[in-house]
Structures are given as C-alpha cells and as structure tokens.
Amino acid sequence: MKVAKVVVDVAASAIDSLFDYEIPTYIQSVVKPGIRVIVPFGPRKVMGFVVETTDHSEFDRLKPIDSVMDYQPILTPELIDLSKWLQEQTLCFRVSALQAMLPAVFKAKYEKEIWLLTDEEELPDAWRLITQGREVFLFQELEEANISPQEITQLIKEGQIEVRYVVKGQNRVKTDTYVEHSVDLPRLIEHQEELGKQARKQYDVLDYMIKQENSVRLKELLEQLQITRAPVKALERKGLIKLVQKEVYRGPDTNRDEHSYPLPLTTQQRQVISPILKSIEQNQHDMFLLHGITGSGKTEVYLQSIEQVLKQGKEAIVLVPEIALTPQMVTRFKSRFGDEVAVLHSGLSTGEKYDEWRKIHRKEVRVVVGARSAIFAPFENLGIIIIDEEHETTYKQEDYPKYHAREVAKYRGDYHDCPVVLGSATPTLESYARALKGVYHLLELTERVNEQSLPHMEIVDMRKELEKGNRTMFSDLLVEAINKRINNGEQVVLMLNRRGYSTFVMCRECGETVQCSHCDISMTYHRTNHRLKCHYCGDEHPMPNQCPNCESDAIRFFGTGTQKVEEALQQQFEHARIIRMDVDTTSRKGAHEKLLKKFGNHEADILLGTQMIAKGLDFENVTLVGVIAADTMLHLPDFRAAEKSFQLLTQVSGRAGRHELPGEVIVQTYTPEHYTVELAANYDYQAFFQREMQIRKRFAYPPYFYLVLINISHENHVKVVEASQQIANMLARELSAESQLMGPSPSPMLRIKDRYRYQCMIKYKKREEVDVALQNVLATFQKDVNKNDLYLTIDFEPYYFM
Ligand code: ADP
Ligand code: ZN
Ligand code: ZN
C-alpha cells in the first residue's frame, strides 16, 4: 500500500503532527511530497500538505486521500524540511510554516484553469470534446468528463498542458491578442503579390507580418499601421494569419530602462567583494557582514556578486526592506539583469504576486528582489542570498511563524553551500558583535564612492528654545533653514517619529525622563491609575508632579501626531506646499508612490512624514532634513530605543545632499547630551557600538543574552493576571539560574480590542531549557485557548514590546 504523510490544515496543538493516509491507486502517480490534497478528518474534509510518501504505516486502517489539489509540487523538498525547522525554531504549527512559504493565492478561494501549451490536435480524443477550440478552460470540466488524474499528470509532464490557479472573483491570468503566421513565409509572400490595389491595407499587414519572425501584439500592429481590425480579420478568414491569446505577466512594470554595466570597482569595493566571490566559486557557506556607510557602493558589490552567481548557472535572492523596495531600487536590478529578475512586495495584488512566484517556480528568472517572504523563493540552486539594510525590523515576521529572515537565510545558505551577505550602514548590535567574534566575516566600506562628505548634522537643544520663550514645535534655526530653502526653490524633508504610542513622560525644562532602575528603559505612563510602570519587570511608581531632577512642574506626557505638526507647519510657513506622509495618507494602494512622485516633481516644498520617509528616497533637490523630536525614538519603552534612534538618524541624514547641492541636517531634541544623538551626529558607529554594548552587558540584553517574550491576553483582567502568574510560576520552576525570568507585567498597551495583555520575558543563554519550560506551558495552556479564550503567544528574538 502507498501511504502519504500529511500535515493537515487544522491549527491546534493536539493535531500538530503528521497523519497517514492511503494513496488510492488512481492518483498514485500524482501524489508526491509538496502537493496539497483534500483528506477526511473526523467528520470534515480538510486541506493538507503531503510531506512524505512511503510504503508502510504503523497504523492498519488508513483513510484514503479524497482528492488532489495540485498536479505538480508547489514546495521543494528543501522547503518541506525548512518548515520543520521553522516549527521547532518558532514554536508554530507546521501548517503555518508551510503556508508562510507560499503566495497568498494558495490560501484564497481559487479556481484551477487548464492551459493548452500545444496544438489541440495533439491531445487525446476525449479532450477535444472538452476543449472545442479553446486554449483555456476550467479544470472542473476535466473532472466532469472523468478524465483520470494519471492522464492529466502525463500531459503536464509532456508539456502539453499546464495548471494555473486563479483567485475567484479576481482577474484571471491576463492575456493579450497576438497575430501569427498561419502559413510559411514563401506562401505569405506569394499571397501578398496576388493582392490587388483595392486591398492596400491587407497588403500592408502582410508586409508587416513578413518582416516579423515571431508573433506581434495586435494592438501594436494596428497602431503602427494606423488601421482598424478589418484587414486583419480578412486575412485571418483567408487562413494566412491567425489571432491567438497569449499570457502577459501582470504587474511590476518591466520598465525597459537602459541596460547598466558593471562599474570598475574602487579599491575598497574590490577588497570586500573578493572574499564573497571566493565563497561563490568554492560553493562555501559563509555569513558576511558588509558594513558600509551610505553611498559607499554596497549595491554595486551586490550586483557584481550576483553576476558571478549567474555565470555559474545559479540563482540569487535579494531582500530589501518593504519600504525601500522603491522603483528606483528595482530599476537598479532590472537594468543590470533584465528579464532574469522577479520582484515580490506587498504592493502587488494577489494575482501579481502569484505571477512573479510562478516565474521563479518555472525557472524563468534567476534573481528575485523582494521583501521578507521572498526568502522562501522556491529556487533549487541558490548561489547567494543578500539582505540589504540588515538592521531593519521588518525582516522579523510579527505573525506566526515569527521567523527572522536572517536566520532563514542562514539555513538556506547552509543547505545550498552558498554565501549570505548582510549589508548595512548601521548593523544591529547582534550582527556586529558576531562579526567581531569571527562568527560572521566582517567587510567594511568606510568611504563614499564619489568622495562626497556626509551632510553636517546640527543638534538643537529644545530646552533652550523654551527658555527663550519659543513655545512652537520649531526652533528658530529650523525655521530659518526652511525659509531659506523655500526661497531658493529647494526642498525639505521633515521627520517625526511615531512608532506605536509615545507613552513616556518627560520634563520639558531639563529633558529628564523616568527610567526603570532595573531595566534601563523608560517607564510607561498608565492613565487609568496615574502611575508609571516598567513593563519588562513590573516595577511601578506614582506619577511625579514635579521633575525629580529640576523640580519643574513642566513634566508631562510626550507626543505629537503628524497631523498636528502639519497644521503648525502650515501656520508657520503660510505659503509652503506640504505633503504629509504617514499611515493615514498612505493606506490606499499606490498612495505612497503617488505622494513621492508629486514631491519628486517638485509639486511641494516640504515632505513631512514618519520614519517611512527615512529610507531609500533619493531626490536631488532636497538640501535640508529636519528631525522634529529625536526624543520620541530615544525614549520608547524598548531596550533597543537607542540603537533604533542611531539607525534612524543616520538613515534620515542620508536623504540630504545626495547630489550636487550640499545637504544639511537639523535634529531637535530635549536631550542633546545623550550619547546616541552625539555619536549619530558624528557618524561614529564604532563608538556607539562600544557604548551601547556596555549597557547591554550591564542589563543582560542581547547580544549577551537571548530573549523570548510570552504574551498572555484575555477579556477578563483578573483571569489574565491569574494565568500570567501561573505561567510565570511554571517557568520559574523549570528554568535554571542561568536564565532570568522577568514579569509578569502589563504590556505597555494594556488593552487592545477589549483584551487585557500581560507579558513575561526570559533572558537566556541555552535554548534547550527554555524549550522544555515553554513546551510545558504550551501543553498546559494551549488547550485553554478555545475553552477559556486565553491567548498565548511566544516570540523568540522579539522586536516589539508593546
Ligand atoms: P550604498 O548602497 O552603499 O548606499 P550605492 O551602491 O547606492 O551605495 O552607491 C552610491 C552611488 O555610487 C550610486 O550612484 C552608484 O551608482 C555609485 N557607484 C557605486 N560603485 C561605483 C563605482 N565603482 N564607480 C562609480 N560609481 C559607483
Ligand atoms: Zn526637569
Ligand atoms: Zn524594569
């Protein structure tokens, strides 16, 4: 008996293992690892992934597979193994891991279509009754005509047909009409000569067609010849030419930019690319950290490394943060590698994403440039993986499976014996520490290619402004600088960072914020009881009425929204044209690009936005970048607040003066003496790293310890407190002295969608004992999920503590 081991699409811990099903004979040739099937499960029928096929089972009475959903594997053996690893690493359900690797089309309701790849005449007789001249028809029609799965598989194998997935209610695969020869060239010429004067237009069409080797788009032909369809139709009736429907890929405009050629590398670039090329040539898995200041030519290093990979007949994955996946960035890859490039990002529709994925699956492209999930591109012969801006938190997925693309890249690089390159101007402390220890191979680019200097960064002390009696959000220096730009017809980028909530309190007179003495993070203000809490360790104080440092009563809650800043800005600069970019103005598809385009066309003087404007923008007319309040990032209740601020300040400053005109950066802050602000202004990454590492060591944070965050939520406040305490007790019993358990404590956002939220955190060095402890907790509490409505999430290497 043939047996399939199946991961069923039921997310519950008791079911999260493989189930054996009998493979009925009539589908034996189809059922392979990597296809999806429909199987009976209890009283229901559910979808499942086949991950293995064997000849025997430990169980004697197996239910048979009901039907197959795919006729070709949609997952490679490597990805099937990877899903197991993801499950173990992130403690997710196996089915979530499998689904995370596939484009969304496979989750939506869809129909299958059959596409003919050869002439209808070559098909078995029974098929012609179905096709009846059509080149595309529904899969369902095959089933209704009782065509056997073996036969379908056989024809797929022979390349006669193909199965494609179409989301129900969405656009079908996009097609266009093409004109082709129906007879050979000499006959076409013969007919052309026979055409009389009255058929001038038909003559022209044939003339056009004779010059074409392949098919031509009908639209193009009509435009070129300035004619209607009539002469084309007439020729079709005569059997000389034919009209056919052909698929065109949707989506990301393959802008036919000029081809770009490899630039002669600078000495530094040559030094850093040489070990990468060596790894590629020797099929060696190395992790490289490419630390290069903005404009040091990292991208050119990526491009030339990929070129080497393609020469070896291998494939490349390039990850770029979602927000930096701008047309400018994509063009750099497309103009170098042309049609070899697929692009995957969240701006594409489900259908467009599927199109891009299919190019990879069919091996029509060998380079993919994409956001996080492109790390799962189903390539089978990878030669390099590149992660640009490796410090970006978007590489960590916040939903299950809560994976980090960097770790998946490492797994795949190891599997394919190929290098992984992490690039950044401001690497994460974790990566840089690994590089210094020799775990990663450190490569550094310290100079800009064009030898331009980085723009000067000016720090403005907002406490002094208050002293002077300036109560606006804008310092005199910033106002003056903006006015100068507007008068000169130059442009300004203003950033206001507002990630999550600003929940901290600060003294406007001296800049003091209240920190937890155990955790070195800002205490969080809780409105309900007017107290300050640390949500790492749970420590709390009453909210002070006076600044503990200077006794001023100007101590209050901090935070302004972009909309308020926009209003203030408009008041201050009456005639300025302002574009605001934040989650509200960019939620609609394409809005982001539209606003940027407007700014690029100089239809505005000031671009005001959240951190989304810090990345990847390149406008030659921008000569001033302003940061409204560096403090909103510095005092997030997050141990990475300083690191994130340093990264953001470095990045946003890179937006100014990228071309001929020199740039200037103005950073407003209430804490100018903070080492982060000072060192960012000097572009001194090394010093910042040393400084910040001391703090991480003192408070036992990464990279000295690993972290795992356990979130517990329930509609009932008392229940969640009880459960959190029980969980903490269980963990405490299992963990050795080497690990530190913190909490339970309320999350900074205590209540979301009517659910109260608490958290525990473990700082650990050895994963094994944490796994044991957490498995215990899951076994006890996950069964409560349905019964008691208690939600429990576990997040390794967490980035959000809200
Ligand atoms: P990064 O990715 O490090 O910010 P880029 O790769 O964008 O830097 O390079 C900055 C600019 O320098 C780009 O305009 C790029 O085309 C150019 N550039 C890169 N390498 C070279 C080179 N070897 N010779 C000339 N120009 C280069
Ligand atoms: Zn004070
Ligand atoms: Zn604390």
PDB file of N, CA, C and O in Angstrom, residues 646-670:
ATOM      1  N   PHE A 646      19.756  55.654  16.650  1.00  0.00           N
ATOM      2  CA  PHE A 646      21.017  55.841  15.930  1.00  0.00           C
ATOM      3  C   PHE A 646      20.842  55.476  14.457  1.00  0.00           C
ATOM      4  O   PHE A 646      21.265  56.204  13.560  1.00  0.00           O
ATOM      5  N   GLN A 647      20.188  54.360  14.213  1.00  0.00           N
ATOM      6  CA  GLN A 647      19.962  53.910  12.840  1.00  0.00           C
ATOM      7  C   GLN A 647      19.134  54.922  12.059  1.00  0.00           C
ATOM      8  O   GLN A 647      19.456  55.277  10.929  1.00  0.00           O
ATOM      9  N   LEU A 648      18.079  55.390  12.710  1.00  0.00           N
ATOM     10  CA  LEU A 648      17.165  56.291  12.024  1.00  0.00           C
ATOM     11  C   LEU A 648      17.822  57.637  11.718  1.00  0.00           C
ATOM     12  O   LEU A 648      17.677  58.181  10.627  1.00  0.00           O
ATOM     13  N   LEU A 649      18.567  58.163  12.687  1.00  0.00           N
ATOM     14  CA  LEU A 649      19.235  59.447  12.471  1.00  0.00           C
ATOM     15  C   LEU A 649      20.250  59.333  11.336  1.00  0.00           C
ATOM     16  O   LEU A 649      20.360  60.204  10.488  1.00  0.00           O
ATOM     17  N   THR A 650      20.992  58.226  11.323  1.00  0.00           N
ATOM     18  CA  THR A 650      21.976  58.025  10.264  1.00  0.00           C
ATOM     19  C   THR A 650      21.284  57.944   8.910  1.00  0.00           C
ATOM     20  O   THR A 650      21.702  58.542   7.931  1.00  0.00           O
ATOM     21  N   GLN A 651      20.178  57.192   8.908  1.00  0.00           N
ATOM     22  CA  GLN A 651      19.486  56.954   7.657  1.00  0.00           C
ATOM     23  C   GLN A 651      18.831  58.222   7.109  1.00  0.00           C
ATOM     24  O   GLN A 651      18.942  58.527   5.934  1.00  0.00           O
ATOM     25  N   VAL A 652      18.172  58.959   7.984  1.00  0.00           N
ATOM     26  CA  VAL A 652      17.432  60.128   7.516  1.00  0.00           C
ATOM     27  C   VAL A 652      18.405  61.204   7.046  1.00  0.00           C
ATOM     28  O   VAL A 652      18.145  61.928   6.094  1.00  0.00           O
ATOM     29  N   SER A 653      19.573  61.253   7.668  1.00  0.00           N
ATOM     30  CA  SER A 653      20.542  62.260   7.250  1.00  0.00           C
ATOM     31  C   SER A 653      21.035  61.963   5.835  1.00  0.00           C
ATOM     32  O   SER A 653      21.404  62.857   5.089  1.00  0.00           O
ATOM     33  N   GLY A 654      21.001  60.701   5.469  1.00  0.00           N
ATOM     34  CA  GLY A 654      21.414  60.312   4.123  1.00  0.00           C
ATOM     35  C   GLY A 654      20.479  60.804   3.028  1.00  0.00           C
ATOM     36  O   GLY A 654      20.753  60.639   1.849  1.00  0.00           O
ATOM     37  N   ARG A 655      19.330  61.386   3.406  1.00  0.00           N
ATOM     38  CA  ARG A 655      18.382  61.887   2.404  1.00  0.00           C
ATOM     39  C   ARG A 655      18.775  63.247   1.888  1.00  0.00           C
ATOM     40  O   ARG A 655      18.207  63.732   0.925  1.00  0.00           O
ATOM     41  N   ALA A 656      19.676  63.926   2.587  1.00  0.00           N
ATOM     42  CA  ALA A 656      20.015  65.297   2.198  1.00  0.00           C
ATOM     43  C   ALA A 656      21.293  65.332   1.385  1.00  0.00           C
ATOM     44  O   ALA A 656      22.230  64.592   1.657  1.00  0.00           O
ATOM     45  N   GLY A 657      21.296  66.195   0.402  1.00  0.00           N
ATOM     46  CA  GLY A 657      22.527  66.473  -0.343  1.00  0.00           C
ATOM     47  C   GLY A 657      23.154  65.264  -0.972  1.00  0.00           C
ATOM     48  O   GLY A 657      24.339  65.005  -0.831  1.00  0.00           O
ATOM     49  N   ARG A 658      22.342  64.472  -1.656  1.00  0.00           N
ATOM     50  CA  ARG A 658      22.893  63.278  -2.287  1.00  0.00           C
ATOM     51  C   ARG A 658      23.527  63.598  -3.637  1.00  0.00           C
ATOM     52  O   ARG A 658      24.178  62.763  -4.228  1.00  0.00           O
ATOM     53  N   HIS A 659      23.282  64.776  -4.120  1.00  0.00           N
ATOM     54  CA  HIS A 659      23.791  65.087  -5.461  1.00  0.00           C
ATOM     55  C   HIS A 659      24.676  66.332  -5.428  1.00  0.00           C
ATOM     56  O   HIS A 659      25.449  66.474  -4.493  1.00  0.00           O
ATOM     57  N   GLU A 660      24.514  67.227  -6.403  1.00  0.00           N
ATOM     58  CA  GLU A 660      25.396  68.397  -6.468  1.00  0.00           C
ATOM     59  C   GLU A 660      25.265  69.302  -5.236  1.00  0.00           C
ATOM     60  O   GLU A 660      26.238  69.674  -4.619  1.00  0.00           O
ATOM     61  N   LEU A 661      23.999  69.629  -4.876  1.00  0.00           N
ATOM     62  CA  LEU A 661      23.778  70.576  -3.789  1.00  0.00           C
ATOM     63  C   LEU A 661      24.134  69.952  -2.442  1.00  0.00           C
ATOM     64  O   LEU A 661      23.734  68.841  -2.155  1.00  0.00           O
ATOM     65  N   PRO A 662      24.904  70.696  -1.623  1.00  0.00           N
ATOM     66  CA  PRO A 662      25.283  70.143  -0.319  1.00  0.00           C
ATOM     67  C   PRO A 662      24.079  70.075   0.628  1.00  0.00           C
ATOM     68  O   PRO A 662      23.157  70.877   0.513  1.00  0.00           O
ATOM     69  N   GLY A 663      24.093  69.126   1.537  1.00  0.00           N
ATOM     70  CA  GLY A 663      22.951  68.930   2.419  1.00  0.00           C
ATOM     71  C   GLY A 663      23.218  69.365   3.841  1.00  0.00           C
ATOM     72  O   GLY A 663      24.364  69.524   4.263  1.00  0.00           O
ATOM     73  N   GLU A 664      22.132  69.568   4.576  1.00  0.00           N
ATOM     74  CA  GLU A 664      22.235  69.955   5.973  1.00  0.00           C
ATOM     75  C   GLU A 664      21.172  69.190   6.753  1.00  0.00           C
ATOM     76  O   GLU A 664      20.073  68.942   6.240  1.00  0.00           O
ATOM     77  N   VAL A 665      21.512  68.796   7.976  1.00  0.00           N
ATOM     78  CA  VAL A 665      20.562  68.065   8.804  1.00  0.00           C
ATOM     79  C   VAL A 665      20.410  68.799  10.133  1.00  0.00           C
ATOM     80  O   VAL A 665      21.404  69.185  10.749  1.00  0.00           O
ATOM     81  N   ILE A 666      19.158  69.017  10.553  1.00  0.00           N
ATOM     82  CA  ILE A 666      18.913  69.656  11.848  1.00  0.00           C
ATOM     83  C   ILE A 666      18.098  68.706  12.718  1.00  0.00           C
ATOM     84  O   ILE A 666      17.028  68.257  12.317  1.00  0.00           O
ATOM     85  N   VAL A 667      18.640  68.373  13.885  1.00  0.00           N
ATOM     86  CA  VAL A 667      17.960  67.449  14.788  1.00  0.00           C
ATOM     87  C   VAL A 667      17.560  68.189  16.058  1.00  0.00           C
ATOM     88  O   VAL A 667      18.409  68.721  16.768  1.00  0.00           O
ATOM     89  N   GLN A 668      16.249  68.258  16.338  1.00  0.00           N
ATOM     90  CA  GLN A 668      15.766  68.917  17.559  1.00  0.00           C
ATOM     91  C   GLN A 668      15.601  67.879  18.658  1.00  0.00           C
ATOM     92  O   GLN A 668      15.099  66.787  18.417  1.00  0.00           O
ATOM     93  N   THR A 669      16.036  68.236  19.863  1.00  0.00           N
ATOM     94  CA  THR A 669      15.915  67.283  20.968  1.00  0.00           C
ATOM     95  C   THR A 669      15.959  67.991  22.318  1.00  0.00           C
ATOM     96  O   THR A 669      16.513  69.085  22.440  1.00  0.00           O
ATOM     97  N   TYR A 670      15.363  67.364  23.317  1.00  0.00           N
ATOM     98  CA  TYR A 670      15.440  67.862  24.693  1.00  0.00           C
ATOM     99  C   TYR A 670      16.620  67.247  25.427  1.00  0.00           C
ATOM    100  O   TYR A 670      16.890  67.565  26.563  1.00  0.00           O
TER     101      TYR A 670
END
